[in-house]
Structure formats: C-alpha cells, structure tokens
C-alpha cells in the first residue's frame, strides 16, 4: 500500500511557525502594556521599547503568514531561506538589546527597586512593577531565541545526525532547546548579579555584606552555567554531543544552581523578592535537573535496550539454526 511521508523540513517548520506566531502575540501584548503604562518617564527607553516591539511585531506577522502558505511567493522567498534567518537574527538582536533596558530597575519600566529598611541597612531589591510588560517581554525574547535555534538546527541538518549512534550522544536535538534556555537563565543571573553589584553593593547601607557575598556566588554560577550551556548546545545543535559529557555537565550545573537558588532567594539573599534574579536562579535549578534526569534516563534506556537487542538477535539466530537442522533431518 502507498504510504504518505512527511519531509523533515516540513515537520521542522511547524514548531517554528508556532514560535513566530507566539512572538507576534507577545510583541503585540508588550507594545500594548508599555503604551498603556502612565508611569513611564524615560523618553529614550520608551521610544526603544515601542520601536523594538513594533518591528518584531511586523517581522513575526510576515513570518507567520509565510509559514501558513497563504502566499506561495512569500513562502518560497521566506520559509527556510537566508531571509528568514537574517530576520530571526535581527529580531534576536533587537530584543537582546532592548530586554536589559526594560528590566533595568532604575528605568522603572518593568522592574523597580524597593528597600526593606532594617536598622542602618536599606537592603534594596528589584521587584516587578509592570507584570504585563515584564512577562510579555520575556515571552517575546524566548520565542525569538527558539525561532533562531530551530532555524540554525535546520540549516545545519542537526535533526538527522547520529540516528544510528544513540548510545554515544546526549539526547541530541531533543535537549538543545533546554540548553539554550539554561544559557538564557545563566545570562540573566550574570546580568542581574553585575547590576546588583554595581548599583546596590556600592551604596553605603544599600545591602549587607553577606547579601553582596551571596550575589557574588550567583554571579560565578551564572558565568559557569553560561559557558557550559553554550558549549553543549553548540555540539548538540550539530549532533556531536556525548551522553557522558552531557550527563556530567548537567549534574555540575544542577549542583551549582541548587546552591545558587538557596543562597540568592532565601534569608539574606539579594533575590528574596520575585524578579529577574529570583526567576533566573530557580529556572537554572529546574532546567539543569530536567536535562540531567532526561539524559540519565535515556542513557540507561539505551544501555538496557542495546543489551535486549543483542539477546533477541542471539535467540533468533539459535531458532533459525534449529529450524535448518530439522529440515536437514527430514
């Protein structure tokens, strides 16, 4: 019977369409949340957020229409071509430049500083001041990162590499997005750690010494997590990752982020209020354990499956030999 097959390119483009569509949604919501906020007083930052949201809104709308296939000309010119990659890179660069400004507590756009006055220490910490702009900006950034990662994967043909080498790989493309997200969480931990160090720890009475010390540990953890996640995600993208290296790396990140989340978000940590540093620390914790658990599970499954396959092949060979002997006897 004839069978219907789906090309790898088509299946790879479906999640990319979803990411483009979500980028359009988050860009629209971020633009609306920003424009309807009366507390914004920084003219330069306001113009930047409006421009970035509007540009990515237009790009993502065009990309979504192209992926839907309403226009064959637009689809052929855009989907999977260099134009889509350049627009994805442009959108990623725009949000990479805009997001730190949106999240800067001194700007007062999505976060602001509050103080927990205690004796002679003010203990400044950033908290979310505009929840809609905060979460929609992060949603747009994550979506455009996902689009770019999926495009690079497709161009490098990473999805089909190593299909016969499962025992030597760390999960391949199935974990690439998790590594990218862990890298993003690590970037946020580094940026927020540097910001807290330069904006709060330098102020007399801005924070306790132990709080700044915990912030330094979070900064070091973010740097290590960023380096590890970038290296592993690049190897994973091209299908050259190793199960052993991925397991050890994810275990290292899990240990570091377990301590990091505890020091930053409990007691006298710099992120006891919900904000970027709080969410990034816990995201790093959960993502590293997700990767570690999944890789260990698959690695053990591959080992068990491989042994089972050898046993099954051996038994089949024995049965075939017995049948041949019976036929010779007859």
mmCIF file of C-alpha atoms in Angstrom:
data_model
loop_
_atom_site.group_PDB
_atom_site.id
_atom_site.type_symbol
_atom_site.label_atom_id
_atom_site.label_comp_id
_atom_site.label_asym_id
_atom_site.label_seq_id
_atom_site.Cartn_x
_atom_site.Cartn_y
_atom_site.Cartn_z
ATOM 1 C CA UNK A 1 0.000 0.000 0.000
ATOM 2 C CA UNK A 2 1.247 3.529 -0.754
ATOM 3 C CA UNK A 3 2.256 5.467 2.315
ATOM 4 C CA UNK A 4 2.236 9.208 2.923
ATOM 5 C CA UNK A 5 5.512 10.595 4.211
ATOM 6 C CA UNK A 6 6.246 13.968 5.744
ATOM 7 C CA UNK A 7 9.536 15.583 4.849
ATOM 8 C CA UNK A 8 11.862 16.538 7.714
ATOM 9 C CA UNK A 9 11.858 20.144 6.514
ATOM 10 C CA UNK A 10 8.078 20.410 6.796
ATOM 11 C CA UNK A 11 7.991 18.873 10.265
ATOM 12 C CA UNK A 12 10.805 21.182 11.413
ATOM 13 C CA UNK A 13 8.899 24.244 10.181
ATOM 14 C CA UNK A 14 5.763 23.540 12.214
ATOM 15 C CA UNK A 15 7.275 24.395 15.618
ATOM 16 C CA UNK A 16 8.984 27.399 14.007
ATOM 17 C CA UNK A 17 5.605 28.669 12.861
ATOM 18 C CA UNK A 18 4.319 28.310 16.415
ATOM 19 C CA UNK A 19 7.277 30.312 17.723
ATOM 20 C CA UNK A 20 6.780 33.046 15.108
ATOM 21 C CA UNK A 21 3.072 33.248 15.959
ATOM 22 C CA UNK A 22 3.790 33.472 19.691
ATOM 23 C CA UNK A 23 6.403 36.160 19.009
ATOM 24 C CA UNK A 24 3.701 38.151 17.212
ATOM 25 C CA UNK A 25 1.366 37.713 20.187
ATOM 26 C CA UNK A 26 3.950 38.661 22.819
ATOM 27 C CA UNK A 27 5.196 41.640 20.788
ATOM 28 C CA UNK A 28 1.648 42.934 20.496
ATOM 29 C CA UNK A 29 0.984 42.490 24.216
ATOM 30 C CA UNK A 30 4.322 44.043 25.189
ATOM 31 C CA UNK A 31 3.621 47.065 22.993
ATOM 32 C CA UNK A 32 0.141 47.434 24.473
ATOM 33 C CA UNK A 33 1.360 47.022 28.058
ATOM 34 C CA UNK A 34 4.069 49.617 27.550
ATOM 35 C CA UNK A 35 1.904 52.184 25.793
ATOM 36 C CA UNK A 36 -0.860 51.953 28.402
ATOM 37 C CA UNK A 37 1.518 52.428 31.363
ATOM 38 C CA UNK A 38 1.286 56.022 32.565
ATOM 39 C CA UNK A 39 4.252 55.751 34.949
ATOM 40 C CA UNK A 40 6.928 55.654 32.215
ATOM 41 C CA UNK A 41 9.016 58.840 32.353
ATOM 42 C CA UNK A 42 12.184 57.859 30.460
ATOM 43 C CA UNK A 43 11.628 59.155 26.919
ATOM 44 C CA UNK A 44 14.599 57.369 25.330
ATOM 45 C CA UNK A 45 13.749 53.987 26.863
ATOM 46 C CA UNK A 46 10.085 54.416 25.929
ATOM 47 C CA UNK A 47 10.938 55.014 22.272
ATOM 48 C CA UNK A 48 13.255 51.998 22.211
ATOM 49 C CA UNK A 49 10.640 49.612 23.641
ATOM 50 C CA UNK A 50 7.996 50.931 21.238
ATOM 51 C CA UNK A 51 10.306 50.591 18.230
ATOM 52 C CA UNK A 52 11.522 47.072 19.064
ATOM 53 C CA UNK A 53 8.021 45.780 19.819
ATOM 54 C CA UNK A 54 6.647 47.281 16.597
ATOM 55 C CA UNK A 55 9.457 45.971 14.376
ATOM 56 C CA UNK A 56 9.305 42.418 15.742
ATOM 57 C CA UNK A 57 5.511 42.538 15.517
ATOM 58 C CA UNK A 58 5.751 43.251 11.778
ATOM 59 C CA UNK A 59 8.506 40.680 11.191
ATOM 60 C CA UNK A 60 6.691 37.930 13.096
ATOM 61 C CA UNK A 61 3.392 38.671 11.343
ATOM 62 C CA UNK A 62 5.098 38.374 7.952
ATOM 63 C CA UNK A 63 6.849 35.174 9.014
ATOM 64 C CA UNK A 64 3.617 33.616 10.287
ATOM 65 C CA UNK A 65 1.808 34.356 7.021
ATOM 66 C CA UNK A 66 4.719 32.891 5.071
ATOM 67 C CA UNK A 67 4.651 29.674 7.113
ATOM 68 C CA UNK A 68 0.882 29.343 6.742
ATOM 69 C CA UNK A 69 1.330 29.137 2.944
ATOM 70 C CA UNK A 70 -1.371 31.647 2.019
ATOM 71 C CA UNK A 71 1.047 33.153 -0.482
ATOM 72 C CA UNK A 72 3.212 30.699 -2.400
ATOM 73 C CA UNK A 73 5.534 33.524 -3.449
ATOM 74 C CA UNK A 74 6.050 34.690 0.140
ATOM 75 C CA UNK A 75 6.560 31.121 1.341
ATOM 76 C CA UNK A 76 9.175 30.366 -1.312
ATOM 77 C CA UNK A 77 11.036 33.611 -0.631
ATOM 78 C CA UNK A 78 10.918 33.358 3.149
ATOM 79 C CA UNK A 79 10.445 29.907 4.691
ATOM 80 C CA UNK A 80 13.773 28.187 5.331
ATOM 81 C CA UNK A 81 15.736 30.770 3.319
ATOM 82 C CA UNK A 82 18.528 33.119 4.281
ATOM 83 C CA UNK A 83 15.971 35.932 4.555
ATOM 84 C CA UNK A 84 14.182 34.143 7.399
ATOM 85 C CA UNK A 85 17.483 33.544 9.175
ATOM 86 C CA UNK A 86 18.516 37.192 8.869
ATOM 87 C CA UNK A 87 15.142 38.428 10.147
ATOM 88 C CA UNK A 88 15.290 35.964 13.037
ATOM 89 C CA UNK A 89 18.805 37.177 13.866
ATOM 90 C CA UNK A 90 17.658 40.804 13.618
ATOM 91 C CA UNK A 91 14.729 40.152 15.949
ATOM 92 C CA UNK A 92 17.016 38.350 18.382
ATOM 93 C CA UNK A 93 19.489 41.242 18.350
ATOM 94 C CA UNK A 94 16.705 43.791 18.912
ATOM 95 C CA UNK A 95 15.313 42.000 21.957
ATOM 96 C CA UNK A 96 18.807 41.249 23.267
ATOM 97 C CA UNK A 97 19.457 44.990 23.284
ATOM 98 C CA UNK A 98 16.023 46.019 24.490
ATOM 99 C CA UNK A 99 15.452 43.478 27.260
ATOM 100 C CA UNK A 100 18.188 44.734 29.639
ATOM 101 C CA UNK A 101 16.737 48.250 29.399
ATOM 102 C CA UNK A 102 13.184 47.021 30.012
ATOM 103 C CA UNK A 103 14.388 45.062 33.052
ATOM 104 C CA UNK A 104 16.625 47.814 34.488
ATOM 105 C CA UNK A 105 15.059 48.797 37.846
ATOM 106 C CA UNK A 106 16.467 52.318 37.521
ATOM 107 C CA UNK A 107 14.404 52.864 34.364
ATOM 108 C CA UNK A 108 11.217 51.793 36.138
ATOM 109 C CA UNK A 109 9.718 50.132 33.046
ATOM 110 C CA UNK A 110 9.130 46.536 34.184
ATOM 111 C CA UNK A 111 11.049 46.468 37.483
ATOM 112 C CA UNK A 112 11.806 48.927 40.266
ATOM 113 C CA UNK A 113 13.890 48.999 43.435
ATOM 114 C CA UNK A 114 12.290 48.744 46.863
ATOM 115 C CA UNK A 115 14.021 48.770 50.226
ATOM 116 C CA UNK A 116 13.472 46.520 53.237
ATOM 117 C CA UNK A 117 14.511 49.088 55.849
ATOM 118 C CA UNK A 118 16.243 47.384 58.773
ATOM 119 C CA UNK A 119 18.414 49.325 61.222
ATOM 120 C CA UNK A 120 21.139 51.038 59.167
ATOM 121 C CA UNK A 121 20.741 48.906 56.033
ATOM 122 C CA UNK A 122 18.141 49.751 53.385
ATOM 123 C CA UNK A 123 18.557 46.401 51.583
ATOM 124 C CA UNK A 124 17.459 47.396 48.096
ATOM 125 C CA UNK A 125 15.987 44.668 45.880
ATOM 126 C CA UNK A 126 14.307 44.790 42.442
ATOM 127 C CA UNK A 127 10.666 43.749 42.123
ATOM 128 C CA UNK A 128 8.231 43.559 39.193
ATOM 129 C CA UNK A 129 6.388 46.856 38.677
ATOM 130 C CA UNK A 130 4.659 46.189 35.327
ATOM 131 C CA UNK A 131 3.784 42.485 35.170
ATOM 132 C CA UNK A 132 2.316 42.568 31.645
ATOM 133 C CA UNK A 133 5.370 44.242 30.130
ATOM 134 C CA UNK A 134 7.696 42.036 32.201
ATOM 135 C CA UNK A 135 6.278 38.640 31.202
ATOM 136 C CA UNK A 136 5.445 39.593 27.593
ATOM 137 C CA UNK A 137 8.969 40.925 27.020
ATOM 138 C CA UNK A 138 10.446 37.690 28.330
ATOM 139 C CA UNK A 139 7.953 35.703 26.248
ATOM 140 C CA UNK A 140 9.000 37.559 23.090
ATOM 141 C CA UNK A 141 12.701 37.063 23.859
ATOM 142 C CA UNK A 142 12.283 33.322 24.470
ATOM 143 C CA UNK A 143 10.190 32.890 21.295
ATOM 144 C CA UNK A 144 12.696 34.666 19.068
ATOM 145 C CA UNK A 145 15.511 32.625 20.629
ATOM 146 C CA UNK A 146 13.528 29.474 19.851
ATOM 147 C CA UNK A 147 12.965 30.588 16.248
ATOM 148 C CA UNK A 148 16.644 31.267 15.689
ATOM 149 C CA UNK A 149 17.706 27.984 17.321
ATOM 150 C CA UNK A 150 15.272 25.986 15.166
ATOM 151 C CA UNK A 151 16.435 27.782 12.018
ATOM 152 C CA UNK A 152 20.108 27.088 12.778
ATOM 153 C CA UNK A 153 19.273 23.447 13.526
ATOM 154 C CA UNK A 154 17.547 23.060 10.178
ATOM 155 C CA UNK A 155 20.336 24.742 8.242
ATOM 156 C CA UNK A 156 22.933 22.512 9.877
ATOM 157 C CA UNK A 157 20.716 19.438 9.364
ATOM 158 C CA UNK A 158 21.175 18.591 13.006
ATOM 159 C CA UNK A 159 17.859 16.795 13.307
ATOM 160 C CA UNK A 160 19.022 13.779 11.322
ATOM 161 C CA UNK A 161 22.550 13.395 12.611
ATOM 162 C CA UNK A 162 23.530 10.448 14.653
ATOM 163 C CA UNK A 163 20.372 8.417 14.237
ATOM 164 C CA UNK A 164 22.404 5.253 14.466
ATOM 165 C CA UNK A 165 24.629 6.466 17.288
ATOM 166 C CA UNK A 166 22.134 6.894 20.088
ATOM 167 C CA UNK A 167 24.358 5.314 22.718
ATOM 168 C CA UNK A 168 27.123 7.840 22.110
ATOM 169 C CA UNK A 169 25.008 11.002 22.146
ATOM 170 C CA UNK A 170 23.485 13.074 24.937
ATOM 171 C CA UNK A 171 19.998 13.313 23.525
ATOM 172 C CA UNK A 172 20.903 15.495 20.534
ATOM 173 C CA UNK A 173 18.225 17.850 19.283
ATOM 174 C CA UNK A 174 15.750 16.872 21.978
ATOM 175 C CA UNK A 175 17.781 18.766 24.594
ATOM 176 C CA UNK A 176 19.096 21.637 22.506
ATOM 177 C CA UNK A 177 16.268 23.996 23.476
ATOM 178 C CA UNK A 178 16.732 23.148 27.163
ATOM 179 C CA UNK A 179 20.419 24.004 26.921
ATOM 180 C CA UNK A 180 19.569 27.267 25.160
ATOM 181 C CA UNK A 181 17.111 28.120 27.936
ATOM 182 C CA UNK A 182 19.686 27.254 30.589
ATOM 183 C CA UNK A 183 22.111 29.551 28.799
ATOM 184 C CA UNK A 184 19.484 32.303 28.816
ATOM 185 C CA UNK A 185 18.848 31.807 32.529
ATOM 186 C CA UNK A 186 22.596 31.982 33.155
ATOM 187 C CA UNK A 187 22.848 35.216 31.169
ATOM 188 C CA UNK A 188 20.114 36.740 33.331
ATOM 189 C CA UNK A 189 21.843 35.594 36.531
ATOM 190 C CA UNK A 190 25.092 37.212 35.332
ATOM 191 C CA UNK A 191 23.454 40.477 34.244
ATOM 192 C CA UNK A 192 21.376 40.825 37.397
ATOM 193 C CA UNK A 193 24.369 39.914 39.558
ATOM 194 C CA UNK A 194 26.513 42.573 37.898
ATOM 195 C CA UNK A 195 23.684 45.089 38.145
ATOM 196 C CA UNK A 196 23.151 44.409 41.857
ATOM 197 C CA UNK A 197 26.898 44.612 42.470
ATOM 198 C CA UNK A 198 27.291 47.942 40.643
ATOM 199 C CA UNK A 199 24.015 49.590 41.684
ATOM 200 C CA UNK A 200 23.369 48.378 45.228
ATOM 201 C CA UNK A 201 26.540 46.969 46.795
ATOM 202 C CA UNK A 202 28.451 50.197 46.080
ATOM 203 C CA UNK A 203 25.938 52.283 48.078
ATOM 204 C CA UNK A 204 26.594 52.797 51.781
ATOM 205 C CA UNK A 205 23.873 50.835 53.538
ATOM 206 C CA UNK A 206 22.499 49.569 50.230
ATOM 207 C CA UNK A 207 22.862 45.920 51.235
ATOM 208 C CA UNK A 208 24.510 43.799 53.911
ATOM 209 C CA UNK A 209 27.953 42.305 53.320
ATOM 210 C CA UNK A 210 26.578 38.757 53.366
ATOM 211 C CA UNK A 211 23.995 39.720 50.738
ATOM 212 C CA UNK A 212 26.677 41.027 48.388
ATOM 213 C CA UNK A 213 28.733 37.872 49.048
ATOM 214 C CA UNK A 214 25.805 35.671 48.037
ATOM 215 C CA UNK A 215 25.337 37.811 44.952
ATOM 216 C CA UNK A 216 28.972 37.129 44.009
ATOM 217 C CA UNK A 217 28.398 33.366 44.212
ATOM 218 C CA UNK A 218 25.359 33.736 41.949
ATOM 219 C CA UNK A 219 27.483 35.724 39.503
ATOM 220 C CA UNK A 220 30.136 32.985 39.371
ATOM 221 C CA UNK A 221 27.458 30.288 38.953
ATOM 222 C CA UNK A 222 25.878 32.203 36.078
ATOM 223 C CA UNK A 223 29.220 32.517 34.284
ATOM 224 C CA UNK A 224 29.966 28.792 34.630
ATOM 225 C CA UNK A 225 26.423 27.858 33.591
ATOM 226 C CA UNK A 226 26.636 30.136 30.554
ATOM 227 C CA UNK A 227 29.960 28.683 29.354
ATOM 228 C CA UNK A 228 28.806 25.076 29.823
ATOM 229 C CA UNK A 229 25.392 25.580 28.205
ATOM 230 C CA UNK A 230 26.826 27.405 25.177
ATOM 231 C CA UNK A 231 29.416 24.690 24.522
ATOM 232 C CA UNK A 232 26.998 21.778 24.981
ATOM 233 C CA UNK A 233 24.195 23.427 22.987
ATOM 234 C CA UNK A 234 26.533 24.062 20.048
ATOM 235 C CA UNK A 235 27.637 20.421 19.981
ATOM 236 C CA UNK A 236 24.020 19.334 20.405
ATOM 237 C CA UNK A 237 22.918 21.528 17.508
ATOM 238 C CA UNK A 238 25.294 19.800 15.094
ATOM 239 C CA UNK A 239 24.564 16.358 16.568
ATOM 240 C CA UNK A 240 28.041 15.856 18.066
ATOM 241 C CA UNK A 241 27.107 15.802 21.748
ATOM 242 C CA UNK A 242 28.151 12.989 24.080
ATOM 243 C CA UNK A 243 25.921 11.304 26.649
ATOM 244 C CA UNK A 244 28.724 11.184 29.202
ATOM 245 C CA UNK A 245 29.750 14.828 28.770
ATOM 246 C CA UNK A 246 26.128 15.980 28.817
ATOM 247 C CA UNK A 247 25.404 13.980 31.978
ATOM 248 C CA UNK A 248 28.459 15.326 33.823
ATOM 249 C CA UNK A 249 27.804 18.903 32.659
ATOM 250 C CA UNK A 250 24.132 18.877 33.628
ATOM 251 C CA UNK A 251 24.999 17.342 37.011
ATOM 252 C CA UNK A 252 27.562 20.101 37.625
ATOM 253 C CA UNK A 253 25.008 22.778 36.707
ATOM 254 C CA UNK A 254 22.386 21.127 38.919
ATOM 255 C CA UNK A 255 24.687 21.220 41.951
ATOM 256 C CA UNK A 256 25.774 24.809 41.318
ATOM 257 C CA UNK A 257 22.223 26.069 40.750
ATOM 258 C CA UNK A 258 20.880 24.213 43.793
ATOM 259 C CA UNK A 259 23.294 26.178 45.980
ATOM 260 C CA UNK A 260 22.713 29.325 43.917
ATOM 261 C CA UNK A 261 18.921 29.263 44.282
ATOM 262 C CA UNK A 262 19.252 28.689 48.020
ATOM 263 C CA UNK A 263 21.742 31.500 48.600
ATOM 264 C CA UNK A 264 20.033 34.065 46.368
ATOM 265 C CA UNK A 265 16.383 33.571 47.283
ATOM 266 C CA UNK A 266 16.426 32.648 50.993
ATOM 267 C CA UNK A 267 17.150 34.605 54.153
ATOM 268 C CA UNK A 268 19.623 37.406 53.315
ATOM 269 C CA UNK A 269 19.934 36.707 49.615
ATOM 270 C CA UNK A 270 19.716 39.506 47.020
ATOM 271 C CA UNK A 271 16.630 37.994 45.352
ATOM 272 C CA UNK A 272 14.096 37.229 48.070
ATOM 273 C CA UNK A 273 11.521 39.271 46.112
ATOM 274 C CA UNK A 274 10.154 37.956 42.810
ATOM 275 C CA UNK A 275 12.149 39.458 39.957
ATOM 276 C CA UNK A 276 14.678 38.557 37.272
ATOM 277 C CA UNK A 277 17.335 37.204 39.602
ATOM 278 C CA UNK A 278 14.799 35.151 41.570
ATOM 279 C CA UNK A 279 13.181 33.591 38.497
ATOM 280 C CA UNK A 280 16.508 33.027 36.693
ATOM 281 C CA UNK A 281 18.056 31.239 39.673
ATOM 282 C CA UNK A 282 15.112 28.855 40.010
ATOM 283 C CA UNK A 283 14.901 28.404 36.216
ATOM 284 C CA UNK A 284 18.550 27.349 36.181
ATOM 285 C CA UNK A 285 17.828 24.922 39.016
ATOM 286 C CA UNK A 286 14.856 23.242 37.309
ATOM 287 C CA UNK A 287 16.349 23.253 33.791
ATOM 288 C CA UNK A 288 19.628 21.674 34.880
ATOM 289 C CA UNK A 289 17.785 18.912 36.742
ATOM 290 C CA UNK A 290 15.449 18.383 33.775
ATOM 291 C CA UNK A 291 18.423 17.890 31.465
ATOM 292 C CA UNK A 292 20.285 15.696 33.936
ATOM 293 C CA UNK A 293 17.286 13.467 34.659
ATOM 294 C CA UNK A 294 16.347 13.102 30.999
ATOM 295 C CA UNK A 295 19.880 12.276 29.878
ATOM 296 C CA UNK A 296 20.376 9.709 32.644
ATOM 297 C CA UNK A 297 17.019 8.118 31.836
ATOM 298 C CA UNK A 298 17.761 7.907 28.115
ATOM 299 C CA UNK A 299 21.337 6.750 28.713
ATOM 300 C CA UNK A 300 20.119 3.913 30.949
ATOM 301 C CA UNK A 301 17.348 3.114 28.498
ATOM 302 C CA UNK A 302 19.778 2.914 25.584
ATOM 303 C CA UNK A 303 22.070 0.615 27.555
ATOM 304 C CA UNK A 304 19.192 -1.675 28.523
ATOM 305 C CA UNK A 305 17.714 -1.572 25.034
ATOM 306 C CA UNK A 306 21.056 -2.362 23.481
ATOM 307 C CA UNK A 307 21.501 -5.424 25.681
ATOM 308 C CA UNK A 308 17.974 -6.571 24.968
ATOM 309 C CA UNK A 309 18.609 -6.229 21.257
ATOM 310 C CA UNK A 310 21.702 -8.451 21.446
ATOM 311 C CA UNK A 311 19.803 -11.110 23.383
ATOM 312 C CA UNK A 312 16.932 -11.018 20.919
ATOM 313 C CA UNK A 313 19.265 -11.347 17.934
ATOM 314 C CA UNK A 314 21.094 -14.271 19.569
ATOM 315 C CA UNK A 315 17.862 -16.137 20.292
ATOM 316 C CA UNK A 316 16.657 -15.556 16.736
ATOM 317 C CA UNK A 317 19.872 -16.994 15.320
ATOM 318 C CA UNK A 318 19.572 -20.088 17.542
ATOM 319 C CA UNK A 319 15.981 -20.629 16.415
ATOM 320 C CA UNK A 320 16.974 -20.324 12.754
ATOM 321 C CA UNK A 321 19.778 -22.862 13.202
ATOM 322 C CA UNK A 322 17.398 -25.327 14.908
ATOM 323 C CA UNK A 323 14.900 -24.986 12.052
ATOM 324 C CA UNK A 324 17.631 -25.620 9.482
ATOM 325 C CA UNK A 325 18.764 -28.753 11.382
ATOM 326 C CA UNK A 326 15.188 -30.063 11.479
ATOM 327 C CA UNK A 327 14.820 -29.542 7.724
ATOM 328 C CA UNK A 328 18.098 -31.384 7.093
ATOM 329 C CA UNK A 329 16.926 -34.303 9.258
ATOM 330 C CA UNK A 330 13.672 -34.529 7.308
#
